[in-house]
CSV table of C-alpha atoms and ligand atoms in Angstrom, one decimal:
chain,number,residue,atom,x,y,z
A,1,MET,CA,89.5,120.9,192.1
A,2,SER,CA,88.1,118.2,194.4
A,3,GLU,CA,84.3,119.0,194.2
A,4,PRO,CA,82.0,116.7,192.2
A,5,ILE,CA,81.4,118.1,188.7
A,6,LYS,CA,77.7,118.0,187.6
A,7,HIS,CA,77.2,117.0,184.0
A,8,GLY,CA,75.0,115.2,181.6
A,9,ARG,CA,75.2,111.7,180.1
A,10,ILE,CA,73.1,109.5,177.9
A,11,VAL,CA,71.5,106.5,179.7
A,12,VAL,CA,69.7,103.4,178.4
A,13,ARG,CA,67.2,102.2,181.1
A,14,HIS,CA,65.1,100.1,178.8
A,15,PHE,CA,66.2,98.3,175.7
A,16,GLY,CA,64.4,99.6,172.6
A,17,ASP,CA,64.6,102.0,169.6
A,18,ALA,CA,66.6,105.2,169.5
A,19,ALA,CA,64.1,106.9,171.9
A,20,ALA,CA,65.6,104.7,174.6
A,21,LEU,CA,68.6,107.0,174.7
A,22,ARG,CA,67.7,109.6,177.5
A,23,ARG,CA,69.8,112.3,179.0
A,24,ALA,CA,70.4,112.1,182.7
A,25,ASP,CA,72.1,114.5,185.2
A,26,THR,CA,74.9,113.0,187.2
A,27,ALA,CA,78.1,114.1,189.0
A,28,ALA,CA,81.7,113.0,188.6
A,29,PRO,CA,83.4,112.9,192.0
A,30,ALA,CA,87.1,113.7,192.6
A,31,PRO,CA,89.2,111.0,190.8
A,32,GLY,CA,90.1,108.0,192.9
A,33,PRO,CA,93.5,106.2,192.9
A,34,GLY,CA,94.7,105.5,189.4
A,35,GLN,CA,92.1,107.7,187.8
A,36,ALA,CA,91.9,111.0,185.9
A,37,ARG,CA,88.8,113.1,185.5
A,38,ILE,CA,88.1,114.0,181.9
A,39,ARG,CA,86.0,116.7,180.3
A,40,VAL,CA,84.7,114.8,177.2
A,41,LEU,CA,84.9,116.7,173.9
A,42,ALA,CA,83.6,114.0,171.5
A,43,ALA,CA,82.6,110.4,171.5
A,44,GLY,CA,82.3,107.9,168.6
A,45,VAL,CA,79.0,106.2,167.7
A,46,GLY,CA,79.2,102.6,166.4
A,47,ARG,CA,77.0,99.8,165.3
A,48,THR,CA,77.7,98.0,168.6
A,49,ASP,CA,76.0,100.9,170.5
A,50,VAL,CA,72.8,100.3,168.5
A,51,MET,CA,73.0,96.6,169.3
A,52,ALA,CA,73.5,97.3,173.0
A,53,ARG,CA,70.6,99.8,173.0
A,54,GLU,CA,68.4,97.1,171.5
A,55,GLY,CA,69.5,94.5,174.0
A,56,GLU,CA,71.1,92.5,171.2
A,57,TYR,CA,74.7,92.7,172.4
A,58,LEU,CA,76.0,89.8,174.4
A,59,PHE,CA,78.5,91.9,176.4
A,60,GLN,CA,76.1,94.7,177.5
A,61,ARG,CA,73.0,93.2,179.0
A,62,ARG,CA,73.1,95.2,182.2
A,63,ARG,CA,70.9,98.3,182.6
A,64,PRO,CA,71.0,101.2,183.1
A,65,PHE,CA,74.1,101.9,181.1
A,66,THR,CA,75.7,104.6,179.1
A,67,PRO,CA,76.7,103.5,175.5
A,68,GLY,CA,79.8,104.4,173.6
A,69,TYR,CA,83.1,102.6,173.4
A,70,GLU,CA,85.4,105.5,172.6
A,71,LEU,CA,85.9,109.1,173.6
A,72,VAL,CA,88.3,112.0,173.5
A,73,GLY,CA,88.6,114.8,176.1
A,74,GLU,CA,90.7,117.1,178.2
A,75,VAL,CA,92.2,116.2,181.5
A,76,ILE,CA,90.5,118.2,184.3
A,77,ASP,CA,92.5,116.7,187.2
A,78,HIS,CA,93.8,113.4,188.4
A,79,HIS,CA,94.6,111.5,191.6
A,80,ALA,CA,97.8,112.4,193.4
A,81,ASP,CA,99.4,108.9,192.7
A,82,ALA,CA,102.1,108.4,190.1
A,83,VAL,CA,101.0,109.5,186.6
A,84,PRO,CA,102.8,109.9,183.3
A,85,PRO,CA,104.4,113.3,182.8
A,86,TRP,CA,102.1,114.3,179.9
A,87,LEU,CA,99.0,113.8,182.0
A,88,VAL,CA,98.5,117.5,183.0
A,89,PRO,CA,95.2,119.5,183.2
A,90,GLY,CA,94.2,120.6,179.7
A,91,ALA,CA,96.0,117.7,178.0
A,92,ARG,CA,94.0,116.0,175.2
A,93,VAL,CA,93.5,112.3,175.7
A,94,ALA,CA,91.6,109.5,174.1
A,95,ALA,CA,90.4,106.1,175.3
A,96,CYS,CA,88.7,102.9,174.1
A,97,LEU,CA,86.5,101.9,177.0
A,98,PRO,CA,86.2,98.1,177.7
A,99,ARG,CA,82.7,98.5,179.2
A,100,MET,CA,81.2,101.5,177.3
A,101,GLY,CA,80.3,104.8,178.9
A,102,GLY,CA,81.5,107.2,176.2
A,103,TYR,CA,78.2,109.3,175.7
A,104,THR,CA,78.9,111.6,178.6
A,105,GLU,CA,80.2,115.1,179.3
A,106,CYS,CA,82.6,114.1,182.0
A,107,ALA,CA,84.2,110.8,183.1
A,108,ASN,CA,86.5,109.4,185.7
A,109,LEU,CA,88.8,107.0,183.8
A,110,PRO,CA,91.7,104.7,184.7
A,111,VAL,CA,94.9,106.4,183.6
A,112,HIS,CA,96.1,103.2,182.0
A,113,LEU,CA,93.4,103.5,179.4
A,114,LEU,CA,94.4,107.1,178.3
A,115,ALA,CA,96.5,107.8,175.2
A,116,PRO,CA,97.7,111.3,174.6
A,117,ILE,CA,96.5,113.0,171.4
A,118,PRO,CA,99.5,114.6,169.6
A,119,ASP,CA,99.4,118.3,168.7
A,120,GLY,CA,98.2,118.7,165.1
A,121,LEU,CA,95.7,115.8,165.2
A,122,ASP,CA,92.2,116.9,165.0
A,123,THR,CA,89.9,116.1,168.0
A,124,LEU,CA,87.2,114.6,165.8
A,125,ALA,CA,89.7,112.5,163.8
A,126,ALA,CA,91.0,111.2,167.2
A,127,ALA,CA,87.4,110.4,168.3
A,128,ALA,CA,86.8,108.4,165.1
A,129,LEU,CA,89.8,106.1,165.6
A,130,PRO,CA,89.8,104.0,168.8
A,131,LEU,CA,87.2,101.3,168.3
A,132,ASP,CA,87.3,100.7,164.6
A,133,TYR,CA,91.1,100.9,164.2
A,134,LEU,CA,92.1,99.0,167.3
A,135,THR,CA,89.7,96.3,166.2
A,136,ALA,CA,91.3,96.3,162.8
A,137,LEU,CA,94.8,96.1,164.3
A,138,SER,CA,93.7,93.1,166.4
A,139,LEU,CA,92.1,91.5,163.4
A,140,LEU,CA,95.2,91.9,161.3
A,141,ASP,CA,98.0,91.1,163.8
A,142,ARG,CA,96.6,89.1,166.7
A,143,HIS,CA,94.0,87.0,164.9
A,144,GLY,CA,94.9,87.0,161.2
A,145,ARG,CA,98.7,87.2,161.6
A,146,ALA,CA,98.7,89.0,158.3
A,147,ARG,CA,101.9,89.4,156.4
A,148,PRO,CA,102.7,91.7,153.4
A,149,GLY,CA,101.4,90.1,150.2
A,150,ASP,CA,98.8,88.0,151.9
A,151,THR,CA,95.5,87.7,150.1
A,152,VAL,CA,92.6,88.8,152.3
A,153,LEU,CA,88.8,89.0,151.9
A,154,VAL,CA,87.1,91.8,153.9
A,155,HIS,CA,83.4,91.6,154.2
A,156,GLY,CA,81.7,94.9,154.8
A,157,ALA,CA,84.7,96.8,153.5
A,158,THR,CA,83.1,100.2,153.6
A,159,GLY,CA,81.8,99.8,157.2
A,160,GLY,CA,83.6,101.3,160.2
A,161,VAL,CA,85.8,98.3,160.9
A,162,GLY,CA,86.0,97.3,157.3
A,163,ASP,CA,87.3,100.7,156.2
A,164,ALA,CA,89.9,100.7,159.0
A,165,LEU,CA,91.0,97.2,157.8
A,166,CYS,CA,91.3,98.4,154.2
A,167,GLN,CA,93.3,101.4,155.2
A,168,LEU,CA,95.7,99.5,157.4
A,169,GLY,CA,95.8,96.6,154.9
A,170,THR,CA,96.8,98.9,152.1
A,171,HIS,CA,99.5,100.3,154.3
A,172,ARG,CA,100.7,96.7,154.9
A,173,ARG,CA,100.6,95.8,151.2
A,174,LEU,CA,97.9,93.1,151.5
A,175,ALA,CA,96.2,91.9,148.4
A,176,MET,CA,92.6,92.6,149.3
A,177,TYR,CA,89.1,91.8,148.2
A,178,GLY,CA,86.3,93.9,149.7
A,179,THR,CA,82.6,93.4,149.7
A,180,ALA,CA,80.1,96.2,149.8
A,181,SER,CA,76.7,97.1,148.3
A,182,GLU,CA,76.4,99.1,145.1
A,183,ARG,CA,75.8,102.4,146.9
A,184,SER,CA,79.1,102.3,148.8
A,185,LEU,CA,81.3,100.4,146.5
A,186,HIS,CA,82.7,103.6,145.0
A,187,ARG,CA,84.4,104.3,148.3
A,188,LEU,CA,86.8,101.4,147.7
A,189,ARG,CA,88.4,103.3,144.9
A,190,GLY,CA,91.7,104.6,145.9
A,191,TYR,CA,92.5,101.4,147.8
A,192,ASP,CA,94.5,98.6,146.2
A,193,ILE,CA,91.5,96.3,146.6
A,194,VAL,CA,89.2,94.3,144.3
A,195,PRO,CA,85.6,95.5,145.0
A,196,ILE,CA,82.8,92.9,145.0
A,197,ASP,CA,79.1,93.9,145.1
A,198,TYR,CA,77.8,91.3,147.6
A,199,ARG,CA,74.2,91.8,146.4
A,200,GLN,CA,74.9,91.3,142.7
A,201,GLU,CA,78.0,89.1,142.5
A,202,ASP,CA,79.0,85.6,143.7
A,203,VAL,CA,81.7,86.5,146.1
A,204,ALA,CA,83.4,83.1,146.1
A,205,ARG,CA,83.4,83.0,142.2
A,206,VAL,CA,85.0,86.4,141.9
A,207,VAL,CA,87.7,85.4,144.4
A,208,ARG,CA,88.3,82.0,142.9
A,209,ALA,CA,88.6,83.4,139.4
A,210,ARG,CA,91.7,85.3,140.5
A,211,HIS,CA,92.9,83.1,143.3
A,212,PRO,CA,91.9,79.5,142.6
A,213,GLU,CA,93.7,78.3,145.6
A,214,GLY,CA,91.7,80.6,147.9
A,215,VAL,CA,92.7,83.4,150.2
A,216,ARG,CA,94.9,83.5,153.4
A,217,ILE,CA,92.4,85.3,155.6
A,218,VAL,CA,88.7,86.0,155.6
A,219,TYR,CA,87.3,88.7,157.9
A,220,ASP,CA,83.6,88.1,158.7
A,221,HIS,CA,81.1,90.2,160.6
A,222,LEU,CA,78.0,88.4,159.3
A,223,GLY,CA,78.0,84.9,160.7
A,224,GLY,CA,75.4,82.3,159.6
A,225,PRO,CA,76.0,80.8,156.2
A,226,SER,CA,78.9,83.3,155.6
A,227,LEU,CA,81.1,81.3,158.1
A,228,ARG,CA,81.0,78.1,156.1
A,229,ALA,CA,81.4,80.0,152.8
A,230,GLY,CA,84.4,81.9,154.2
A,231,HIS,CA,86.0,78.7,155.6
A,232,ARG,CA,85.6,77.0,152.2
A,233,LEU,CA,87.3,80.0,150.5
A,234,LEU,CA,90.4,79.7,152.6
A,235,ALA,CA,93.7,78.4,151.0
A,236,PRO,CA,95.4,75.6,153.0
A,237,GLY,CA,96.7,77.1,156.2
A,238,GLY,CA,94.3,80.1,156.0
A,239,THR,CA,92.4,81.7,158.8
A,240,LEU,CA,88.7,82.7,159.2
A,241,VAL,CA,88.4,85.6,161.6
A,242,SER,CA,84.9,86.4,163.0
A,243,TYR,CA,84.3,89.8,164.7
A,244,ALA,CA,80.5,89.9,164.7
A,245,PHE,CA,77.5,87.7,163.8
A,246,ALA,CA,75.3,90.5,162.7
A,247,ALA,CA,73.8,89.5,159.3
A,248,ARG,CA,70.2,89.3,160.8
A,249,PRO,CA,69.2,92.4,162.7
A,250,GLY,CA,66.7,91.4,165.4
A,251,HIS,CA,68.4,88.0,165.9
A,252,VAL,CA,71.9,89.1,166.7
A,253,LEU,CA,72.0,87.9,170.3
A,254,ALA,CA,71.1,84.3,169.4
A,255,ASP,CA,73.1,84.4,166.2
A,256,THR,CA,76.2,85.5,168.2
A,257,VAL,CA,76.0,82.4,170.5
A,258,ARG,CA,75.4,80.1,167.5
A,259,GLY,CA,78.0,81.8,165.4
A,260,ALA,CA,80.7,81.6,168.0
A,261,LEU,CA,80.0,77.9,168.5
A,262,HIS,CA,80.1,77.4,164.7
A,263,ASN,CA,83.4,79.2,164.4
A,264,ARG,CA,84.9,77.0,167.2
A,265,LEU,CA,83.6,73.8,165.5
A,266,LEU,CA,85.2,74.9,162.2
A,267,ASN,CA,88.4,75.2,164.0
A,268,LEU,CA,88.4,71.5,164.7
A,269,LEU,CA,88.7,70.8,160.9
A,270,PRO,CA,92.3,70.2,159.9
A,271,GLY,CA,94.4,72.4,157.7
A,272,LYS,CA,92.8,75.8,158.5
A,273,ARG,CA,92.3,78.0,161.5
A,274,THR,CA,89.5,80.1,162.9
A,275,ALA,CA,89.5,82.9,165.5
A,276,ILE,CA,87.1,85.3,167.1
A,277,CYS,CA,88.0,88.9,167.9
A,278,SER,CA,86.4,90.7,170.9
A,279,LEU,CA,88.2,94.0,171.4
A,280,PRO,CA,86.6,94.9,174.7
A,281,ARG,CA,87.8,91.6,176.3
A,282,GLU,CA,91.2,92.1,174.8
A,283,ILE,CA,91.5,95.6,176.3
A,284,THR,CA,90.4,94.3,179.7
A,285,ALA,CA,93.1,91.7,179.5
A,286,ASP,CA,95.9,94.1,178.5
A,287,PRO,CA,94.9,97.8,178.7
A,288,SER,CA,98.5,99.1,178.5
A,289,ARG,CA,99.1,97.4,175.2
A,290,HIS,CA,96.0,98.9,173.7
A,291,ARG,CA,97.0,102.4,175.0
A,292,LYS,CA,100.3,102.0,173.2
A,293,LEU,CA,98.5,100.8,170.0
A,294,LEU,CA,96.2,103.8,170.1
A,295,THR,CA,99.3,106.1,170.4
A,296,HIS,CA,100.7,104.3,167.4
A,297,LEU,CA,97.4,104.8,165.4
A,298,PHE,CA,97.5,108.5,166.3
A,299,GLU,CA,101.0,108.7,164.8
A,300,LEU,CA,99.8,107.0,161.6
A,301,ALA,CA,96.9,109.5,161.4
A,302,LEU,CA,99.2,112.4,162.0
A,303,LYS,CA,101.3,111.3,159.0
A,304,GLN,CA,98.1,110.7,157.1
A,305,ASP,CA,99.0,107.1,156.6
A,306,ILE,CA,95.4,106.4,157.8
A,307,ARG,CA,92.6,108.9,157.3
A,308,PRO,CA,89.5,108.3,159.5
A,309,ARG,CA,86.4,109.3,157.7
A,310,ILE,CA,84.1,111.7,159.6
A,311,GLY,CA,80.5,111.2,158.4
A,312,ALA,CA,78.5,113.6,160.7
A,313,CYS,CA,78.5,115.2,164.1
A,314,PHE,CA,75.6,115.5,166.5
A,315,PRO,CA,75.4,117.3,169.8
A,316,LEU,CA,75.2,114.8,172.8
A,317,ALA,CA,71.6,115.8,173.4
A,318,GLN,CA,70.8,114.5,169.9
A,319,ALA,CA,72.3,111.0,170.5
A,320,ALA,CA,68.9,109.5,169.4
A,321,GLU,CA,69.1,111.3,166.1
A,322,ALA,CA,72.7,110.1,165.7
A,323,HIS,CA,71.5,106.5,166.2
A,324,ARG,CA,68.6,107.0,163.7
A,325,ALA,CA,71.0,108.3,161.1
A,326,LEU,CA,73.3,105.3,161.6
A,327,GLU,CA,70.4,102.9,161.4
A,328,ARG,CA,69.1,104.5,158.2
A,329,ARG,CA,72.6,104.2,156.8
A,330,GLN,CA,72.3,107.9,155.9
A,331,VAL,CA,75.8,108.7,156.8
A,332,ALA,CA,79.0,107.5,155.0
A,333,GLY,CA,81.7,107.6,157.6
A,334,LYS,CA,82.0,107.8,161.4
A,335,ILE,CA,79.2,109.5,163.4
A,336,ILE,CA,80.6,111.6,166.3
A,337,LEU,CA,78.8,113.0,169.3
A,338,THR,CA,80.2,116.4,170.4
A,339,MET,CA,79.9,117.9,173.9
A,340,SER,CA,79.5,121.6,174.4
B,1,LIG,N1,84.6,92.2,167.7
B,1,LIG,C1,84.8,93.4,168.0
B,1,LIG,O1,85.6,93.7,168.9
B,1,LIG,C2,84.0,94.5,167.3
B,1,LIG,C3,84.5,95.8,167.3
B,1,LIG,C4,83.8,96.8,166.6
B,1,LIG,C5,82.6,96.4,165.9
B,1,LIG,N2,82.2,95.1,166.0
B,1,LIG,C6,81.0,94.7,165.3
B,1,LIG,O2,81.3,94.6,163.9
B,1,LIG,C7,80.2,94.8,163.1
B,1,LIG,C8,80.5,95.8,162.1
B,1,LIG,O3,80.7,97.0,162.7
B,1,LIG,P1,80.9,98.4,161.9
B,1,LIG,O4,81.0,99.4,162.9
B,1,LIG,O5,82.0,98.2,160.9
B,1,LIG,O6,79.5,98.4,161.2
B,1,LIG,P2,79.0,99.3,159.9
B,1,LIG,O7,79.8,100.5,159.9
B,1,LIG,O8,77.5,99.3,160.0
B,1,LIG,O9,79.4,98.4,158.7
B,1,LIG,C9,78.8,97.2,158.4
B,1,LIG,C10,79.0,96.9,156.9
B,1,LIG,O10,78.5,95.7,156.6
B,1,LIG,C11,78.1,95.7,155.3
B,1,LIG,N3,77.1,94.6,155.0
B,1,LIG,C12,75.9,94.5,155.4
B,1,LIG,N4,75.4,93.3,155.0
B,1,LIG,C13,76.4,92.7,154.3
B,1,LIG,C14,76.5,91.4,153.6
B,1,LIG,N5,75.5,90.6,153.5
B,1,LIG,N6,77.7,91.1,153.1
B,1,LIG,C15,78.7,92.0,153.2
B,1,LIG,N7,78.7,93.2,153.8
B,1,LIG,C16,77.5,93.5,154.4
B,1,LIG,C17,77.5,97.1,155.1
B,1,LIG,O11,77.7,97.4,153.7
B,1,LIG,P3,76.7,98.3,152.8
B,1,LIG,O12,76.4,99.5,153.6
B,1,LIG,O13,77.4,98.5,151.6
B,1,LIG,O14,75.5,97.4,152.7
B,1,LIG,C18,78.3,97.9,156.0
B,1,LIG,O15,79.3,98.7,155.4
B,1,LIG,C19,79.1,95.2,164.0
B,1,LIG,O16,78.2,94.1,164.3
B,1,LIG,C20,79.8,95.6,165.3
B,1,LIG,O17,79.0,95.4,166.4
B,1,LIG,C21,82.9,94.1,166.6
């Protein structure tokens, strides 16, 4: 088929609350060189989408834009240039998109971003994996250089990325501490992880009581005072890894700039290391590696070594409702948009 395909997508034209998510009609032309045209089946919704919608996200300040870092779909057709043998019409594929664009019914995507979804893996489970689990892999391997037996503190352990870190960390036999609030702390049961209620308990004291020397890695998405506290909690040779600076909704843009600088300054102190993870930039730098990592994650999910938690599904037309549910913290687990 070489005709453009008319379809709908969600567009943010003005930063604002969830009502800023509007449906727009558009058309996907025949795929260009290196591209495949995908009928989207489902797209993951994440905290970063909310930040981008509000204008709080450093890497998405351009408007209009379509939010969404991850999608799964079926191949409609592709350009005639060389493609992998599995890329045939009807094949299910997934992608983590370095510049967003997932909230759409149809997309022309670079083939080098597409990972095949194995038979037997549920479409929604595949949609819940790319952003959170690729970020967690990057945090563990690239930035934290985690090894079996390492002691690790995971802030926000029941969030999307935190849960992925705990699942992959359990699989790798890390000794983990995880912070969460009382309402979600129970979800850490079943992991080999020491739960800490960050609202009621002194996180550093709980960790020091068991590991007086400190931990090998701290994963932080909060920024602000948490950076200094995390750095202090590191054992000699340890690493503080930041992946967001999001403790103060409404101030995230400025806090990100300040937090990134603070992280870099802490790295000048001797005996410990700091790092900052930005998955979109890492995918842009090496898309093929991330496609392979996504394929690996699908294999782990198929074996049930990791189990993405689906919280709720909303039709694409209700993207605003999906964002409201995420912002009210009503849903435990990943929110997915589904396309008819
Ligand atoms: N660097 C990257 O490439 C990358 C990739 C993906 C996401 N991110 C960013 O990472 C951040 C987290 O994303 P997410 O999808 O995991 O968000 P999420 O699902 O909303 O999880 C955030 C978690 O933080 C916890 N939390 C809130 N305040 C806390 C505090 N003071 N101390 C400890 N934990 C606290 C919450 O726990 P309770 O609900 O129990 O309060 C919640 O579980 C977002 O800012 C997102 O934009 C970055």
